[in-house]
PDB file of C-alpha atoms and ligand atoms in Angstrom:
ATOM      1  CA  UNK A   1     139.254  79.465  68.460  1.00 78.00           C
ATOM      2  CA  UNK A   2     136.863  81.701  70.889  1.00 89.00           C
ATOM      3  CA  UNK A   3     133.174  80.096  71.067  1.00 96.00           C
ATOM      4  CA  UNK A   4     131.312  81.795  68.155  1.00 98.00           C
ATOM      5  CA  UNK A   5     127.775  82.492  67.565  1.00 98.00           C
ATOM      6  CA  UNK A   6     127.078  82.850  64.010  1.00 98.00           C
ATOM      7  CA  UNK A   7     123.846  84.876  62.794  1.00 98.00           C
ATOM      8  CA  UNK A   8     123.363  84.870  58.859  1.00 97.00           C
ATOM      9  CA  UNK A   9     120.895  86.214  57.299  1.00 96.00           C
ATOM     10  CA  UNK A  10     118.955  88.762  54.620  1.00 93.00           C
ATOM     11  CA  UNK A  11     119.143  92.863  54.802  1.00 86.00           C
ATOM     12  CA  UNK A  12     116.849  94.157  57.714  1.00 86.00           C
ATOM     13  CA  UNK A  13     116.315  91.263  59.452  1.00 92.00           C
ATOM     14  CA  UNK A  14     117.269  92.475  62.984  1.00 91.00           C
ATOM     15  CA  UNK A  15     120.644  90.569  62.959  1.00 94.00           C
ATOM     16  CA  UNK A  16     122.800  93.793  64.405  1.00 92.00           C
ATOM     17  CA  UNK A  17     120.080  94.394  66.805  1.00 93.00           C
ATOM     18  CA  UNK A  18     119.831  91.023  68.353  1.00 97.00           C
ATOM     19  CA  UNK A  19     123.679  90.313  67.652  1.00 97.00           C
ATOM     20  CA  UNK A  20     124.913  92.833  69.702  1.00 95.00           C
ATOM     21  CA  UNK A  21     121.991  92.493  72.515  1.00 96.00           C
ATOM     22  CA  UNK A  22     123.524  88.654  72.802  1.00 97.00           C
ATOM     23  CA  UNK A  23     127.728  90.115  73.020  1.00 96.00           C
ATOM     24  CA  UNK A  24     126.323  92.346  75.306  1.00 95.00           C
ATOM     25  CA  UNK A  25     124.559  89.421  77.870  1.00 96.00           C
ATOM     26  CA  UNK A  26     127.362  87.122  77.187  1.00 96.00           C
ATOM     27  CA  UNK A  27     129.865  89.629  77.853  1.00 95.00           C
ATOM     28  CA  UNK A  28     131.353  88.588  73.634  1.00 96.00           C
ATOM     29  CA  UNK A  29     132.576  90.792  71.094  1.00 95.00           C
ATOM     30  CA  UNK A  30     130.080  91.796  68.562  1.00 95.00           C
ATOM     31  CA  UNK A  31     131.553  91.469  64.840  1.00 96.00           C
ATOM     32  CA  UNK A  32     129.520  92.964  62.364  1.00 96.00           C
ATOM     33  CA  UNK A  33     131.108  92.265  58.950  1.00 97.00           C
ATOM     34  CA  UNK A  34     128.776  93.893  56.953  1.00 96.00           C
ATOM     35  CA  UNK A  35     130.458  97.334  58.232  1.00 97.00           C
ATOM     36  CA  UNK A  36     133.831  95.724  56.723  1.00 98.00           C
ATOM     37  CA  UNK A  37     132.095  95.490  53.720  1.00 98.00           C
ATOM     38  CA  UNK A  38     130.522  98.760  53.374  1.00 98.00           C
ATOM     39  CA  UNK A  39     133.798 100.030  54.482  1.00 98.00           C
ATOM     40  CA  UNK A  40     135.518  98.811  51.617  1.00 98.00           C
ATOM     41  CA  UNK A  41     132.264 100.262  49.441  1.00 98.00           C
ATOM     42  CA  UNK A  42     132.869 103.678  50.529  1.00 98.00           C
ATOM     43  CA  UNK A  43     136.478 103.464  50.049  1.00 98.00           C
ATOM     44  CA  UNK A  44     135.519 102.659  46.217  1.00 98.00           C
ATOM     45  CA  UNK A  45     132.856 104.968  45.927  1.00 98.00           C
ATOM     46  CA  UNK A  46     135.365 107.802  46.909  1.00 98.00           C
ATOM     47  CA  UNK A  47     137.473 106.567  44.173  1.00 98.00           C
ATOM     48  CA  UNK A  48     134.520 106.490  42.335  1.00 97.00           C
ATOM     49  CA  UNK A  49     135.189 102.795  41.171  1.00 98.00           C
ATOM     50  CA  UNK A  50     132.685 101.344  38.568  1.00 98.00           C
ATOM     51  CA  UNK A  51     131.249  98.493  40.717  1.00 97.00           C
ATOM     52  CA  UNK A  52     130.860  96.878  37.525  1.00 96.00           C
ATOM     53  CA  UNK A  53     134.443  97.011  36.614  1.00 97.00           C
ATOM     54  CA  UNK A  54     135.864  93.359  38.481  1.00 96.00           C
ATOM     55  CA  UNK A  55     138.901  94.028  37.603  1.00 96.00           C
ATOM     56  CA  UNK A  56     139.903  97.914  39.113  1.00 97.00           C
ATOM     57  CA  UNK A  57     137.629  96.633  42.199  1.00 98.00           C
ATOM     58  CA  UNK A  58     140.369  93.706  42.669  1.00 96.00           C
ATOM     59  CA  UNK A  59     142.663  95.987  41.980  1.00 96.00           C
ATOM     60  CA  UNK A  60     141.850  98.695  44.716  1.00 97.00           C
ATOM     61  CA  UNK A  61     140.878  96.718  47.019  1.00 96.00           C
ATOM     62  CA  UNK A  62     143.969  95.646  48.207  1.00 94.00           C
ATOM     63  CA  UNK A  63     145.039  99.190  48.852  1.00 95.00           C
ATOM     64  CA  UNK A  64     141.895  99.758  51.405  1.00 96.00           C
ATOM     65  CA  UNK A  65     143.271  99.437  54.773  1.00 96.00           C
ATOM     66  CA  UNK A  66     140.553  98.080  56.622  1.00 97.00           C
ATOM     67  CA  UNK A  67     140.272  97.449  60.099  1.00 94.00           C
ATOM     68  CA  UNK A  68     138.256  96.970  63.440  1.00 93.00           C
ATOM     69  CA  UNK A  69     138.666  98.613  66.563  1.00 93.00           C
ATOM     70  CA  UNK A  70     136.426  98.545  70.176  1.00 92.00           C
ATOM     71  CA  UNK A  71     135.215 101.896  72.314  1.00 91.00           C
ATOM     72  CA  UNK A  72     133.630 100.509  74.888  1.00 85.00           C
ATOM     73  CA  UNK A  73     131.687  97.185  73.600  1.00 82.00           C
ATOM     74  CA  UNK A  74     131.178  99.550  70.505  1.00 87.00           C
ATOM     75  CA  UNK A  75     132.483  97.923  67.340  1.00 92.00           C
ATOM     76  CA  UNK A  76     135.053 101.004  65.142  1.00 96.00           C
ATOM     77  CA  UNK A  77     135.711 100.390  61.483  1.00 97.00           C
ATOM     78  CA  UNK A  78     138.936 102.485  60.310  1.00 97.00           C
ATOM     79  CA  UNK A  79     138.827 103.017  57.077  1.00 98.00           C
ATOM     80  CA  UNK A  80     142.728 104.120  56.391  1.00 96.00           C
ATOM     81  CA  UNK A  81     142.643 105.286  59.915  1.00 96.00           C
ATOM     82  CA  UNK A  82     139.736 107.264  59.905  1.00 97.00           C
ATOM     83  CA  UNK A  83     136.369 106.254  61.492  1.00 98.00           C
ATOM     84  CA  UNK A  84     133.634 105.591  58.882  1.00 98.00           C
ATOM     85  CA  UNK A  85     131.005 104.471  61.485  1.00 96.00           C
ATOM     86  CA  UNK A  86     128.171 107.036  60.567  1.00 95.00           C
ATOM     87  CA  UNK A  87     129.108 107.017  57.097  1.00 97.00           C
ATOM     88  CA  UNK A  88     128.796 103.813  56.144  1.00 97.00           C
ATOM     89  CA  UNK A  89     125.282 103.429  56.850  1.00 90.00           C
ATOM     90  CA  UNK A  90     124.320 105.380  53.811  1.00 89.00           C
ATOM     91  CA  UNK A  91     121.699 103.407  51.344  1.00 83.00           C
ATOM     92  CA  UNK A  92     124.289 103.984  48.547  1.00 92.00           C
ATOM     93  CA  UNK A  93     126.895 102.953  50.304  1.00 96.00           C
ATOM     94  CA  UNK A  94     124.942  99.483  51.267  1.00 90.00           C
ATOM     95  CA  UNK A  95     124.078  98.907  47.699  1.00 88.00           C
ATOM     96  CA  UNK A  96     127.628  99.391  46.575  1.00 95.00           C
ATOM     97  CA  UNK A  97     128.572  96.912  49.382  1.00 95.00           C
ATOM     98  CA  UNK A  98     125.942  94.280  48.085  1.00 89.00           C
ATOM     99  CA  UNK A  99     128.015  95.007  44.579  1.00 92.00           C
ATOM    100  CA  UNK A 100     131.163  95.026  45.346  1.00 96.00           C
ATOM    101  CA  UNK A 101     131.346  92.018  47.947  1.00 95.00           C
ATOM    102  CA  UNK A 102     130.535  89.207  45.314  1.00 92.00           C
ATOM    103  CA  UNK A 103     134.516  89.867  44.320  1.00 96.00           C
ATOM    104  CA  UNK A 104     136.364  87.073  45.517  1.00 95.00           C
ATOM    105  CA  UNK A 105     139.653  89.102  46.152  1.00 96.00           C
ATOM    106  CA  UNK A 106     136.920  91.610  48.404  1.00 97.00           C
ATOM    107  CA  UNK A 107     135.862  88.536  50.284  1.00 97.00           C
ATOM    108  CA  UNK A 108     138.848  87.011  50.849  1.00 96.00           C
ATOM    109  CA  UNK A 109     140.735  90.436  52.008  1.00 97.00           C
ATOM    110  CA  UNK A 110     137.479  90.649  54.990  1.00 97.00           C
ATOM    111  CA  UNK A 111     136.981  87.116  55.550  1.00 97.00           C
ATOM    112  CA  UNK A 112     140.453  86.891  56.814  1.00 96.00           C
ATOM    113  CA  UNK A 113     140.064  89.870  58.950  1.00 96.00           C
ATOM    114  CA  UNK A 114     137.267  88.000  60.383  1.00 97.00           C
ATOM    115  CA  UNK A 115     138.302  84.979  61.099  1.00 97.00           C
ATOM    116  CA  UNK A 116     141.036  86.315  62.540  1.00 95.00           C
ATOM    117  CA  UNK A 117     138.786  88.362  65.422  1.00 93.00           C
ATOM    118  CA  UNK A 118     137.470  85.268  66.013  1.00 96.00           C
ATOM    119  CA  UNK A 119     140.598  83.081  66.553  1.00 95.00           C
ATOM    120  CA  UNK A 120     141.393  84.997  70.374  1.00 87.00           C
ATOM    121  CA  UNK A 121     137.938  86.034  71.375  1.00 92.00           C
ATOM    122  CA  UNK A 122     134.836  84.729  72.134  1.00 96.00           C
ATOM    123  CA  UNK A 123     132.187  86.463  69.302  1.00 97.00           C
ATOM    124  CA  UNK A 124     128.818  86.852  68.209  1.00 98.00           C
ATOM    125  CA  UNK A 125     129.072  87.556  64.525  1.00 98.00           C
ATOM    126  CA  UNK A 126     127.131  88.105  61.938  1.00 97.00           C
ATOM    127  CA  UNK A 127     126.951  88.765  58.378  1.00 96.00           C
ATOM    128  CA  UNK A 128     125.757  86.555  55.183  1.00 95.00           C
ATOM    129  CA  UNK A 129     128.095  83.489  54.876  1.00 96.00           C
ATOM    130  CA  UNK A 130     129.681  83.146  58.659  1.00 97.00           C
ATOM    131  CA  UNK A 131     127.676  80.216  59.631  1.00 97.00           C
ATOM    132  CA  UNK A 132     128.860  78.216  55.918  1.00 96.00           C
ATOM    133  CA  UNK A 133     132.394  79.719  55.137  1.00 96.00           C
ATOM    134  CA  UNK A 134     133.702  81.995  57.780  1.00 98.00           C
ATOM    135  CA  UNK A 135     133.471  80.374  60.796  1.00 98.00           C
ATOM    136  CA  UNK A 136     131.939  77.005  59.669  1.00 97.00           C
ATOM    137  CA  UNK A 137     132.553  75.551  63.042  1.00 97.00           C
ATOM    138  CA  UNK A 138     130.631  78.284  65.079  1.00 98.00           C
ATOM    139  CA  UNK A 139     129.467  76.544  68.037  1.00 98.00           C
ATOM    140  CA  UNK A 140     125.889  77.923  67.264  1.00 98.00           C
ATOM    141  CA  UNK A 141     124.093  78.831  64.132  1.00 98.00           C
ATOM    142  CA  UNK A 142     121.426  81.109  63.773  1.00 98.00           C
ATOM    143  CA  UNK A 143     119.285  82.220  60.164  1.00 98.00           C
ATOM    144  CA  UNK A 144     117.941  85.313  60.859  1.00 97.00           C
ATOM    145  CA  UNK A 145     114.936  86.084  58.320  1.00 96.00           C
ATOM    146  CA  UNK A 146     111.731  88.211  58.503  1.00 96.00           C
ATOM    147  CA  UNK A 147     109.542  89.075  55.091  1.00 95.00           C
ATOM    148  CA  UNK A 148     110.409  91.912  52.494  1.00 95.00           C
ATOM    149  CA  UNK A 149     107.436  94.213  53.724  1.00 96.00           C
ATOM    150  CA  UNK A 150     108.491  93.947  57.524  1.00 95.00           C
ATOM    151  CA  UNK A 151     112.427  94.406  56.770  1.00 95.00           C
ATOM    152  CA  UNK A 152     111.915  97.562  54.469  1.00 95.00           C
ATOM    153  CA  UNK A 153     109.443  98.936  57.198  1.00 94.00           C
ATOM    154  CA  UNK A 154     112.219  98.723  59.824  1.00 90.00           C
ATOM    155  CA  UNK A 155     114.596  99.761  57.437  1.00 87.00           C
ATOM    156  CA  UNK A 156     112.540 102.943  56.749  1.00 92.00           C
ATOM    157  CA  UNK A 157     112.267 103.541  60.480  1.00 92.00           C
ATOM    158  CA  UNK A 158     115.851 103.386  61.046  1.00 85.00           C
ATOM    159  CA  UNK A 159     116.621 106.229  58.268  1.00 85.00           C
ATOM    160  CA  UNK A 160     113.524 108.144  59.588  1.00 90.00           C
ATOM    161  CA  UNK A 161     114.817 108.371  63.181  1.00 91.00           C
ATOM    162  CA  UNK A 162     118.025 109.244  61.540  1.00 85.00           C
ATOM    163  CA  UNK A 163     115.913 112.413  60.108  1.00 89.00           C
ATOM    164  CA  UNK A 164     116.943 111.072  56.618  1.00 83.00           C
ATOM    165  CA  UNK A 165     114.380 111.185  53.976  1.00 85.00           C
ATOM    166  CA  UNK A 166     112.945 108.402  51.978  1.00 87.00           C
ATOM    167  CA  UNK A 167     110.431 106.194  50.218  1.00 93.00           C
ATOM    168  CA  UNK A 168     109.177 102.970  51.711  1.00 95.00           C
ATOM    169  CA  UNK A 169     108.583 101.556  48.211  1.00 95.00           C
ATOM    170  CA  UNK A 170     111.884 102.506  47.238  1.00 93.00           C
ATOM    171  CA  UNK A 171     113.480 100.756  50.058  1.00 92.00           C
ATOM    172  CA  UNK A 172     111.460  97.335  50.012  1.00 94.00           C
ATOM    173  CA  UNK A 173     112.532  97.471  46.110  1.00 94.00           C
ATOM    174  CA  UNK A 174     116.065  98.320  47.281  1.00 88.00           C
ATOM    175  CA  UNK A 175     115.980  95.007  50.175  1.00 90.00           C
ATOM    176  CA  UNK A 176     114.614  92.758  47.286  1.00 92.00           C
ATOM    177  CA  UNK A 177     117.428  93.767  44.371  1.00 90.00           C
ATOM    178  CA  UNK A 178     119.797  92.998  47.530  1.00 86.00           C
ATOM    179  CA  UNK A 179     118.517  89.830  48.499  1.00 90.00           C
ATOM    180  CA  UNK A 180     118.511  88.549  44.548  1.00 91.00           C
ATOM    181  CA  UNK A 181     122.059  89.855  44.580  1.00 87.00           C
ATOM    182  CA  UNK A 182     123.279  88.463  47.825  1.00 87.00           C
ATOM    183  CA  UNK A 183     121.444  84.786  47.283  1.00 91.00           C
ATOM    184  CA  UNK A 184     122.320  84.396  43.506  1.00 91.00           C
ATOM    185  CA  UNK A 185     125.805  85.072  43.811  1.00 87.00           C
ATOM    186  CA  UNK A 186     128.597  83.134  42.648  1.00 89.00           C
ATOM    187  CA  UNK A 187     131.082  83.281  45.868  1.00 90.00           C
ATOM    188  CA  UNK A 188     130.046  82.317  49.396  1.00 89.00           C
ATOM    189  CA  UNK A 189     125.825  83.155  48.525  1.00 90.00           C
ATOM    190  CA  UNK A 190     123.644  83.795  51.247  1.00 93.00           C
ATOM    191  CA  UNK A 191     121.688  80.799  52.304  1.00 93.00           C
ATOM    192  CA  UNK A 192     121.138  79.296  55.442  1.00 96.00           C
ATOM    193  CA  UNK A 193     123.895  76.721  56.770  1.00 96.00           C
ATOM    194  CA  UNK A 194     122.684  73.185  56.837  1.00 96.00           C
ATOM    195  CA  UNK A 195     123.265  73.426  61.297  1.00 96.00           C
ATOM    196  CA  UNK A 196     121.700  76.529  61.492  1.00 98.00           C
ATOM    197  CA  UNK A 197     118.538  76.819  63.331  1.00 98.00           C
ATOM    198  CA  UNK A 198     116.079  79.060  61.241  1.00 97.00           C
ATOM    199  CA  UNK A 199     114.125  81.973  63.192  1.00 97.00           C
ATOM    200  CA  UNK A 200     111.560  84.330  61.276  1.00 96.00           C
ATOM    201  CA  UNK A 201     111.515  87.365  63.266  1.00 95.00           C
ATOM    202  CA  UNK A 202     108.386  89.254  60.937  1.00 95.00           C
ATOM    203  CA  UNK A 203     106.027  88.587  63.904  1.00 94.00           C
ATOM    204  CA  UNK A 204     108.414  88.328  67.199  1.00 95.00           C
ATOM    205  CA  UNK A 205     109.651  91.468  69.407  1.00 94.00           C
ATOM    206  CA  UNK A 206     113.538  91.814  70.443  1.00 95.00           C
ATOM    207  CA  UNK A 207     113.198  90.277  73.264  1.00 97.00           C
ATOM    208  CA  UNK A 208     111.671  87.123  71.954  1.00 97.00           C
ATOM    209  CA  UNK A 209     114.241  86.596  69.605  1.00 97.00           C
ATOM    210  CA  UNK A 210     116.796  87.333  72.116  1.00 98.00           C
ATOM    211  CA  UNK A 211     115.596  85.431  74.638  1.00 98.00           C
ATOM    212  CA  UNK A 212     114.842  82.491  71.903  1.00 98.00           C
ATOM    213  CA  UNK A 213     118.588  82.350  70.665  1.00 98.00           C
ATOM    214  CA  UNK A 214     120.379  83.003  74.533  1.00 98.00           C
ATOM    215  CA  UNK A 215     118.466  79.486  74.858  1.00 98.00           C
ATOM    216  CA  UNK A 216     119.816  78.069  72.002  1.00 98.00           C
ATOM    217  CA  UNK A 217     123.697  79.332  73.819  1.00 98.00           C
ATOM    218  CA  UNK A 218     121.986  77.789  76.899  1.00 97.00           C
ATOM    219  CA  UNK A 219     121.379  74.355  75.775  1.00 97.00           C
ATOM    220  CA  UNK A 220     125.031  74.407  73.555  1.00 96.00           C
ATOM    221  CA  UNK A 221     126.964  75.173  76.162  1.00 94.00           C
ATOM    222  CA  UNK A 222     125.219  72.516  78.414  1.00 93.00           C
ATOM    223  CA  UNK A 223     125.564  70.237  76.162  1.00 92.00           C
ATOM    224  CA  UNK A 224     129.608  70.705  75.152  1.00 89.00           C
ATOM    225  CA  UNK A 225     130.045  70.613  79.288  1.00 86.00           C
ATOM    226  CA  UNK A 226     128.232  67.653  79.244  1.00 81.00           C
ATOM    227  CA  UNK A 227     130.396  65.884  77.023  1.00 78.00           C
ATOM    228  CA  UNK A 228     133.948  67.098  78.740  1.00 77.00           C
ATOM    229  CA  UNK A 229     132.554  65.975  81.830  1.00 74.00           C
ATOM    230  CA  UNK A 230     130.919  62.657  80.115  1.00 68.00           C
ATOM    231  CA  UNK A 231     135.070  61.876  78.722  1.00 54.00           C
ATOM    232  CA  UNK A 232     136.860  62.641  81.521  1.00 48.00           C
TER     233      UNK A 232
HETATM  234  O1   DC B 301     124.463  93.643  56.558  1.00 59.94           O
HETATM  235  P1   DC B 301     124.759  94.894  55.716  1.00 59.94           P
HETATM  236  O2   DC B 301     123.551  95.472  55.057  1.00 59.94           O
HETATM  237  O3   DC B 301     125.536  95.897  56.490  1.00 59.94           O
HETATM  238  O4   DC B 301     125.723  94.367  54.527  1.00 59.94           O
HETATM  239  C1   DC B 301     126.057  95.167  53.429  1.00 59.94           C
HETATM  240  C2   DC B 301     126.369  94.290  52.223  1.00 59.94           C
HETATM  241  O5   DC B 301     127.574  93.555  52.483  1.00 59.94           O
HETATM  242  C3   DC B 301     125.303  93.236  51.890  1.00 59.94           C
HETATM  243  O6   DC B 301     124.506  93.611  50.805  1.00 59.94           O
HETATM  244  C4   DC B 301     126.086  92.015  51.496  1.00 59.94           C
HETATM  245  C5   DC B 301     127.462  92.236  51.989  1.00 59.94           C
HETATM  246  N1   DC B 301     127.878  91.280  53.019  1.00 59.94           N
HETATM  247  C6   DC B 301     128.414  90.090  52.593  1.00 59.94           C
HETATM  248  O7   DC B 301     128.489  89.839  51.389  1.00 59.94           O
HETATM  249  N2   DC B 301     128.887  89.199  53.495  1.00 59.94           N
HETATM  250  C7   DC B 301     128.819  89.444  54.804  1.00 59.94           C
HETATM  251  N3   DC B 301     129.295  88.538  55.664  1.00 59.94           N
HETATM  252  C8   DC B 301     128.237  90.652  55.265  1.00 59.94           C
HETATM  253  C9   DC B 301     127.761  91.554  54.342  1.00 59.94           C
END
């Protein structure tokens, strides 16, 4: 195993933002699994799938060939071979993500994919359940939070810039439906690992939080060289 960082945590809290600022200083790959998961949405939605339907989702599933690529420090999902980058940031295709990924069959297809990234490199990952089931060892754990009003307000910035239209009220309803979904779920639920430090970022800039968890790495690292050197 590479050394992981592990950042959990609800929709819009920053976690892809500050994730791949911290690869990017630390010079580790940046896994985002949530762009596995909507992968495997779109590949259902094209299908048209009934997310409802458990068993035809288990069943199609397995024929999704799913995988992860890097362009320079960029992470590239293939999606059956094709790059589904831009596409998979769709709202619908997040909500049929947040559906579709309490199948345990979905989870356990990705979650091997994952851990398997992080068996040869050294990763910052992040996702809902890395820090309690995918990489339960990850040598530092971070819960990434921020309130419902300041995540659908970054949310709605995001799409904006994007030039794609839409309604702040819809969206913070759309982050709360997800978060009930994502917490109250049977198989791996999101909560926050009982070694992972918790850091509300409703009130902090970037580069707080940044700087905040690269400390965190700081004082880990220190502290595993410390004991080596304290047992040789
Ligand atoms: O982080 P995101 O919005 O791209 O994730 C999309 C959905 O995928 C989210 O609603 C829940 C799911 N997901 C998950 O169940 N486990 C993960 N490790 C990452 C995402």
């Amino acid at each position: 195993m590479g050394y992981s960082v592990a950042i959990d945590g609800p929709a819009g809290a920053g976690k892809s933002t500050i994730a791949r600022e911290i690869a990017g200083r630390m010079n580790f790959i940046y896994v985002d699994t949530g762009a596995m998961y909507r992968a495997m949405a779109l590949y259902l939605l094209r299908l048209n799938i009934d997310p409802g339907n458990k068993e035809k989702v288990e069943e199609y599933c397995q024929k999704a060939d799913i995988s992860i690529a890097y362009d320079q420090g960029e992470q590239v999902v293939l999606l059956n071979g094709e790059r589904v980058n831009e596409l998979i940031r769709r709202e619908e295709v997040g909500n049929m993500a947040s559906a579709t990924s309490a199948y345990g069959m979905v989870r356990e297809k990705l979650v091997a994919l994952q851990q398997k990234l992080a068996e040869s490199e050294a990763v910052v990952m992040d996702g809902r359940d890395i820090g309690t089931c995918v990489l339960p060892h990850a040598d530092v754990k971070i819960f990434l939070t921020a309130s419902s009003a300041v995540r659908a307000k970054r949310r709605y910035d995001e799409l904006a810039a994007r030039g794609q239209e839409c309604d702040l009220k819809e969206i913070e309803a759309d982050i709360v439906e997800r978060d009930r979904r994502d917490m109250e779920r049977e198989i791996s639920p999101l909560r926050q690992a009982e070694d992972a430090v918790l850091v509300d970022t409703s009130r902090m800039a970037v580069k707080e939080v940044v700087d905040t968890i690269m400390e965190l790495i700081r004082q880990n690292r220190e502290s595993q060289t410390g004991k080596q050197t304290g047992s040789a």
